[in-house]
mmCIF file of C-alpha atoms in Angstrom:
data_model
loop_
_atom_site.group_PDB
_atom_site.id
_atom_site.type_symbol
_atom_site.label_atom_id
_atom_site.label_comp_id
_atom_site.label_asym_id
_atom_site.label_seq_id
_atom_site.Cartn_x
_atom_site.Cartn_y
_atom_site.Cartn_z
ATOM 1 C CA MET M 807 -15.901 -14.154 0.502
ATOM 2 C CA THR M 808 -12.364 -16.120 1.084
ATOM 3 C CA GLN M 809 -8.592 -14.911 0.965
ATOM 4 C CA GLU M 810 -8.689 -17.934 -1.565
ATOM 5 C CA ASP M 811 -11.453 -16.705 -3.101
ATOM 6 C CA MET M 812 -9.805 -13.275 -3.439
ATOM 7 C CA MET M 813 -6.462 -14.895 -4.814
ATOM 8 C CA MET M 814 -8.222 -16.449 -7.835
ATOM 9 C CA LYS M 815 -11.078 -14.235 -8.408
ATOM 10 C CA ASP M 816 -9.933 -9.611 -7.617
ATOM 11 C CA MET M 817 -8.192 -8.583 -10.889
ATOM 12 C CA LEU M 818 -5.318 -6.879 -10.225
ATOM 13 C CA ILE M 819 -3.707 -4.052 -12.863
ATOM 14 C CA ARG M 820 -0.583 -4.935 -14.112
ATOM 15 C CA THR M 821 2.366 -2.993 -15.449
ATOM 16 C CA GLY M 822 5.465 -2.404 -16.415
ATOM 17 C CA ASN M 823 8.608 -1.061 -14.642
ATOM 18 C CA ASP M 824 6.886 2.373 -15.874
ATOM 19 C CA ASP M 825 3.656 2.043 -14.784
ATOM 20 C CA SER M 826 2.171 1.524 -18.161
ATOM 21 C CA ILE M 827 -0.692 -1.132 -17.629
ATOM 22 C CA VAL M 828 -0.035 -4.720 -19.597
ATOM 23 C CA GLY M 829 -3.866 -5.937 -19.148
ATOM 24 C CA PRO M 830 -5.163 -8.173 -15.771
ATOM 25 C CA ALA M 831 -3.110 -10.787 -13.690
ATOM 26 C CA SER M 832 -5.404 -12.706 -10.722
ATOM 27 C CA LYS M 833 -4.500 -11.764 -7.126
ATOM 28 C CA PHE M 834 -3.320 -15.108 -7.062
ATOM 29 C CA GLU M 835 -0.252 -14.902 -10.192
ATOM 30 C CA ALA M 836 0.760 -11.622 -9.203
ATOM 31 C CA HIS M 837 1.614 -12.772 -5.977
ATOM 32 C CA THR M 838 3.814 -16.073 -7.013
ATOM 33 C CA PHE M 839 7.194 -16.476 -6.540
ATOM 34 C CA SER M 840 9.110 -18.962 -7.738
ATOM 35 C CA ASP M 841 12.196 -19.423 -9.906
ATOM 36 C CA GLU M 842 10.469 -19.139 -13.063
ATOM 37 C CA THR M 843 8.476 -15.785 -11.339
ATOM 38 C CA PRO M 844 11.073 -14.245 -9.045
ATOM 39 C CA ARG M 845 9.849 -11.229 -8.586
ATOM 40 C CA GLY M 846 6.365 -11.881 -9.061
ATOM 41 C CA ALA M 847 4.390 -9.713 -11.472
ATOM 42 C CA VAL M 848 4.690 -5.894 -12.184
ATOM 43 C CA HIS M 849 0.626 -4.902 -10.449
ATOM 44 C CA ARG M 850 -0.502 -1.922 -9.225
ATOM 45 C CA ALA M 851 -0.707 -1.243 -4.885
ATOM 46 C CA PHE M 852 -1.497 2.036 -2.426
ATOM 47 C CA SER M 853 -1.142 2.582 0.816
ATOM 48 C CA VAL M 854 -3.504 4.687 3.188
ATOM 49 C CA PHE M 855 -1.603 6.674 6.030
ATOM 50 C CA LEU M 856 -4.468 7.993 7.853
ATOM 51 C CA PHE M 857 -3.250 11.195 10.336
ATOM 52 C CA ASN M 858 -5.646 11.512 13.302
ATOM 53 C CA SER M 859 -6.375 15.818 14.844
ATOM 54 C CA ASN M 860 -3.593 15.496 16.631
ATOM 55 C CA ASN M 861 -1.088 14.213 13.211
ATOM 56 C CA GLU M 862 -0.783 10.616 15.120
ATOM 57 C CA MET M 863 -0.319 7.986 12.477
ATOM 58 C CA LEU M 864 -3.193 4.556 12.056
ATOM 59 C CA ILE M 865 -0.606 1.329 12.091
ATOM 60 C CA THR M 866 -2.248 -1.787 11.732
ATOM 61 C CA LYS M 867 -1.035 -5.448 12.519
ATOM 62 C CA ARG M 868 -2.068 -7.896 9.401
ATOM 63 C CA ALA M 869 -4.165 -10.766 10.540
ATOM 64 C CA SER M 870 -2.578 -14.171 11.075
ATOM 65 C CA THR M 871 -4.366 -15.158 8.449
ATOM 66 C CA LYS M 872 -3.640 -13.223 5.394
ATOM 67 C CA ILE M 873 -2.124 -15.336 3.292
ATOM 68 C CA THR M 874 1.165 -12.649 2.406
ATOM 69 C CA PHE M 875 2.470 -11.466 4.812
ATOM 70 C CA PRO M 876 0.274 -12.028 8.190
ATOM 71 C CA ASN M 877 1.054 -10.771 11.597
ATOM 72 C CA VAL M 878 3.343 -7.766 9.870
ATOM 73 C CA TRP M 879 2.252 -4.464 11.158
ATOM 74 C CA THR M 880 2.129 -1.527 8.364
ATOM 75 C CA ASN M 881 -0.133 1.257 7.490
ATOM 76 C CA ALA M 882 -3.595 2.201 8.333
ATOM 77 C CA CYS M 883 -4.427 -0.198 4.498
ATOM 78 C CA CYS M 884 -2.529 -1.466 2.038
ATOM 79 C CA SER M 885 -4.492 -3.378 -0.750
ATOM 80 C CA HIS M 886 -4.747 -2.855 -4.700
ATOM 81 C CA PRO M 887 -7.216 -1.512 -7.542
ATOM 82 C CA LEU M 888 -8.992 -3.765 -9.415
ATOM 83 C CA TYR M 889 -10.722 -3.995 -12.292
ATOM 84 C CA SER M 890 -14.216 -4.581 -12.892
ATOM 85 C CA GLN M 891 -15.651 -2.119 -9.901
ATOM 86 C CA THR M 892 -17.808 0.757 -9.616
ATOM 87 C CA PRO M 893 -16.721 3.677 -9.338
ATOM 88 C CA GLU M 894 -13.713 2.966 -11.429
ATOM 89 C CA GLU M 895 -10.785 2.393 -9.788
ATOM 90 C CA VAL M 896 -7.757 2.031 -13.202
ATOM 91 C CA ASP M 897 -6.196 4.874 -13.063
ATOM 92 C CA GLN M 898 -4.654 5.434 -16.753
ATOM 93 C CA ASN M 899 -0.512 6.457 -15.729
ATOM 94 C CA SER M 900 1.592 5.844 -18.109
ATOM 95 C CA PRO M 901 4.559 8.123 -19.395
ATOM 96 C CA GLN M 902 2.552 9.345 -22.031
ATOM 97 C CA ASP M 903 -0.433 8.889 -20.362
ATOM 98 C CA ILE M 904 1.223 11.935 -17.940
ATOM 99 C CA ALA M 905 2.618 13.982 -20.389
ATOM 100 C CA SER M 906 -0.295 14.475 -22.002
ATOM 101 C CA ARG M 907 -1.790 16.208 -19.093
ATOM 102 C CA SER M 908 1.451 18.541 -18.020
ATOM 103 C CA GLY M 909 2.416 16.027 -15.928
ATOM 104 C CA LYS M 910 -0.902 15.771 -13.772
ATOM 105 C CA ILE M 911 -0.983 11.900 -12.501
ATOM 106 C CA GLU M 912 -4.434 10.249 -12.216
ATOM 107 C CA SER M 913 -5.042 9.180 -8.883
ATOM 108 C CA SER M 914 -8.684 9.383 -8.721
ATOM 109 C CA GLY M 915 -9.139 4.930 -9.169
ATOM 110 C CA ALA M 916 -6.201 4.710 -6.764
ATOM 111 C CA LYS M 917 -8.661 6.925 -4.078
ATOM 112 C CA HIS M 918 -12.295 5.146 -4.673
ATOM 113 C CA ALA M 919 -10.142 1.927 -3.964
ATOM 114 C CA ALA M 920 -8.897 2.911 -0.485
ATOM 115 C CA ILE M 921 -12.261 4.105 0.018
ATOM 116 C CA ARG M 922 -13.770 0.078 -0.710
ATOM 117 C CA LYS M 923 -10.549 -1.275 1.280
ATOM 118 C CA LEU M 924 -10.685 0.524 4.248
ATOM 119 C CA ASP M 925 -14.251 -0.210 4.776
ATOM 120 C CA HIS M 926 -13.151 -3.985 3.794
ATOM 121 C CA GLU M 927 -10.596 -4.487 5.921
ATOM 122 C CA LEU M 928 -11.315 -1.352 9.062
ATOM 123 C CA GLY M 929 -15.122 -0.876 8.299
ATOM 124 C CA VAL M 930 -14.727 2.296 8.213
ATOM 125 C CA VAL M 931 -18.105 3.513 6.899
ATOM 126 C CA PRO M 932 -17.674 5.167 3.456
ATOM 127 C CA GLY M 933 -17.679 9.263 3.321
ATOM 128 C CA SER M 934 -16.229 8.871 6.636
ATOM 129 C CA VAL M 935 -12.541 9.311 5.226
ATOM 130 C CA PRO M 936 -14.083 11.165 1.607
ATOM 131 C CA HIS M 937 -12.192 11.088 -1.989
ATOM 132 C CA SER M 938 -11.751 15.012 -1.309
ATOM 133 C CA SER M 939 -10.099 13.967 1.527
ATOM 134 C CA PHE M 940 -7.107 11.346 -0.314
ATOM 135 C CA ARG M 941 -3.200 13.770 -1.447
ATOM 136 C CA PHE M 942 -1.800 11.741 -3.351
ATOM 137 C CA LEU M 943 2.075 11.577 -3.003
ATOM 138 C CA THR M 944 4.525 10.328 -5.493
ATOM 139 C CA ARG M 945 4.780 6.425 -6.514
ATOM 140 C CA PHE M 946 7.364 3.730 -4.865
ATOM 141 C CA HIS M 947 8.268 0.662 -7.277
ATOM 142 C CA TYR M 948 9.141 -2.263 -4.282
ATOM 143 C CA TRP M 949 9.082 -6.147 -4.633
ATOM 144 C CA ALA M 950 9.785 -8.970 -1.602
ATOM 145 C CA SER M 951 9.882 -12.585 -1.301
ATOM 146 C CA ASP M 952 7.466 -13.729 1.938
ATOM 147 C CA THR M 953 10.142 -15.020 3.634
ATOM 148 C CA VAL M 954 9.563 -13.818 6.801
ATOM 149 C CA THR M 955 6.240 -16.469 7.214
ATOM 150 C CA TYR M 956 7.449 -18.635 4.325
ATOM 151 C CA GLY M 957 11.157 -19.433 4.716
ATOM 152 C CA ALA M 958 14.286 -19.146 1.859
ATOM 153 C CA GLU M 959 11.181 -21.328 -0.374
ATOM 154 C CA ALA M 960 8.604 -18.691 -0.338
ATOM 155 C CA PRO M 961 5.852 -19.026 -2.864
ATOM 156 C CA TRP M 962 4.219 -15.666 -2.467
ATOM 157 C CA GLY M 963 5.723 -12.337 -2.420
ATOM 158 C CA GLU M 964 4.982 -8.287 -3.776
ATOM 159 C CA HIS M 965 5.627 -6.510 -6.378
ATOM 160 C CA GLU M 966 4.145 -3.552 -7.024
ATOM 161 C CA ILE M 967 3.968 0.409 -8.025
ATOM 162 C CA ASP M 968 2.517 2.356 -4.645
ATOM 163 C CA TYR M 969 0.454 4.930 -4.590
ATOM 164 C CA ILE M 970 0.764 6.682 -2.156
ATOM 165 C CA LEU M 971 -2.594 8.519 -0.517
ATOM 166 C CA PHE M 972 -2.706 10.729 2.701
ATOM 167 C CA SER M 973 -5.415 11.925 4.613
ATOM 168 C CA ARG M 974 -6.466 13.853 8.171
ATOM 169 C CA GLN M 975 -9.890 13.470 9.723
ATOM 170 C CA GLN M 976 -10.433 15.989 12.090
ATOM 171 C CA GLY M 977 -12.795 13.769 14.419
ATOM 172 C CA ASP M 978 -13.271 10.640 15.444
ATOM 173 C CA VAL M 979 -13.316 7.645 12.740
ATOM 174 C CA PRO M 980 -14.486 4.498 14.265
ATOM 175 C CA LEU M 981 -13.136 1.460 13.061
ATOM 176 C CA THR M 982 -14.608 -1.575 13.379
ATOM 177 C CA LEU M 983 -11.948 -4.507 12.455
ATOM 178 C CA ASN M 984 -12.663 -7.302 9.813
ATOM 179 C CA PRO M 985 -10.293 -10.694 11.831
ATOM 180 C CA GLU M 986 -9.540 -12.161 8.951
ATOM 181 C CA GLU M 987 -7.923 -8.690 7.615
ATOM 182 C CA VAL M 988 -6.572 -6.331 10.571
ATOM 183 C CA GLY M 989 -5.666 -8.152 13.961
ATOM 184 C CA GLU M 990 -4.928 -5.647 15.958
ATOM 185 C CA VAL M 991 -4.977 -1.477 15.254
ATOM 186 C CA MET M 992 -2.954 1.642 17.597
ATOM 187 C CA TRP M 993 -2.618 5.804 16.426
ATOM 188 C CA VAL M 994 1.153 6.303 17.408
ATOM 189 C CA ASP M 995 3.225 9.567 17.314
ATOM 190 C CA GLN M 996 6.678 9.298 15.753
ATOM 191 C CA ALA M 997 8.445 8.942 19.167
ATOM 192 C CA LYS M 998 6.048 5.946 19.499
ATOM 193 C CA LEU M 999 6.601 4.662 15.848
ATOM 194 C CA ARG M 1000 9.949 5.126 16.110
ATOM 195 C CA SER M 1001 10.099 3.090 19.154
ATOM 196 C CA MET M 1002 8.446 0.677 17.257
ATOM 197 C CA PHE M 1003 10.976 0.174 14.783
ATOM 198 C CA GLU M 1004 13.152 -0.798 17.726
ATOM 199 C CA GLU M 1005 11.311 -4.061 18.804
ATOM 200 C CA LYS M 1006 13.580 -7.053 17.934
ATOM 201 C CA ASP M 1007 10.126 -8.876 18.330
ATOM 202 C CA LEU M 1008 7.909 -6.721 16.441
ATOM 203 C CA LEU M 1009 7.439 -7.533 12.070
ATOM 204 C CA TRP M 1010 6.830 -5.197 9.560
ATOM 205 C CA SER M 1011 6.131 -5.703 5.643
ATOM 206 C CA PRO M 1012 8.729 -4.676 3.950
ATOM 207 C CA TRP M 1013 7.073 -1.833 1.668
ATOM 208 C CA PHE M 1014 6.324 0.057 5.042
ATOM 209 C CA GLN M 1015 9.712 -0.046 6.282
ATOM 210 C CA GLY M 1016 10.901 1.452 2.906
ATOM 211 C CA ILE M 1017 8.277 3.872 2.517
ATOM 212 C CA MET M 1018 8.965 5.068 6.123
ATOM 213 C CA LYS M 1019 12.901 4.954 4.794
ATOM 214 C CA LEU M 1020 13.219 7.094 1.693
ATOM 215 C CA LYS M 1021 9.770 9.697 2.401
ATOM 216 C CA GLY M 1022 8.354 8.444 5.259
ATOM 217 C CA TRP M 1023 9.601 10.228 7.799
ATOM 218 C CA GLU M 1024 9.825 13.514 5.381
ATOM 219 C CA PHE M 1025 6.428 13.707 4.360
ATOM 220 C CA TRP M 1026 4.594 13.188 8.153
ATOM 221 C CA ASP M 1027 7.091 16.286 8.690
ATOM 222 C CA ASN M 1028 4.978 18.191 6.454
ATOM 223 C CA LEU M 1029 1.626 17.084 6.972
ATOM 224 C CA ASP M 1030 -0.002 20.123 7.355
ATOM 225 C CA ALA M 1031 1.304 21.671 4.080
ATOM 226 C CA ILE M 1032 0.027 17.798 2.727
ATOM 227 C CA ILE M 1033 -3.447 17.575 2.971
ATOM 228 C CA GLU M 1034 -3.628 21.885 2.731
ATOM 229 C CA GLY M 1035 -2.132 21.180 -0.655
ATOM 230 C CA LYS M 1036 0.776 23.212 -0.638
ATOM 231 C CA SER M 1037 3.459 20.001 -0.923
ATOM 232 C CA GLU M 1038 5.793 19.846 -3.841
ATOM 233 C CA GLY M 1039 5.608 16.067 -2.878
ATOM 234 C CA CYS M 1040 1.710 16.350 -4.219
ATOM 235 C CA LYS M 1041 3.362 17.158 -7.316
ATOM 236 C CA ASP M 1042 5.866 13.819 -7.566
ATOM 237 C CA THR M 1043 6.234 12.842 -11.109
ATOM 238 C CA GLU M 1044 9.193 10.105 -10.432
ATOM 239 C CA ILE M 1045 8.902 6.368 -9.781
ATOM 240 C CA HIS M 1046 11.043 5.754 -6.113
ATOM 241 C CA TYR M 1047 12.340 2.443 -6.810
ATOM 242 C CA PHE M 1048 13.099 0.270 -3.270
ATOM 243 C CA ASP M 1049 14.810 -3.342 -2.491
ATOM 244 C CA PRO M 1050 12.970 -4.673 0.345
ATOM 245 C CA PRO M 1051 15.356 -5.710 3.433
ATOM 246 C CA GLU M 1052 17.401 -8.714 3.661
ATOM 247 C CA GLU M 1053 16.332 -10.942 5.505
ATOM 248 C CA PHE M 1054 13.257 -10.808 2.613
ATOM 249 C CA PHE M 1055 15.292 -12.285 -0.239
ATOM 250 C CA ALA M 1056 13.812 -15.587 -0.660
ATOM 251 C CA ARG M 1057 16.697 -18.023 -2.619
ATOM 252 C CA TYR M 1058 15.523 -17.720 -5.890
ATOM 253 C CA ASN M 1059 16.443 -14.183 -5.120
ATOM 254 C CA LYS M 1060 20.399 -14.487 -4.407
#
């Protein structure tokens, strides 16, 4: 399926700002930014942060053919849970749902979506990064216009409730890159990533920048506790909001 096909056929989970489900929306509809829809439509997403046994993080460069945010470096995999998938990818996490479960966030569907997309984008064989290896940490709510690609009148952007999933693998994870999705990959330690953030010629996704600034470095520092399920971050019911860096504000966002 081409990038254009997925824009029309993938049915995303549209939500309110509190993560209550509104219903389905095409990827095209959810990501269209304009004077009428200056922040598109809020929808569910997930971001996978994948680590090796040396606690190095896998970062990826989005392919140049991506419609939204091409050529930017970001975390291992960033995409959307969808309707009509097997296994089920739709989690029920309205405030009422969470209260009925004594504060527990559902994330099984987001993890199934992560497995599907790790296979699609990076050729990670399902089972080599199993469902049980993922640790759900928290949710971020952010938006960003793709002005870096399209300029001040950018027709595309992101507006997501983003489920953060960490996984650490003890052995090698063989990767077979899908060239329509990923251009390059790199395993980095904290010092390397910090130095890359300072390089002026590199582009970074707005969600990765925001996540790392707000909580990402802290999560990385506590990776052992997170993987062992002993981190309080794994029980976070708050949705953490951030605006994008200024360069991701389009004319209609100001």
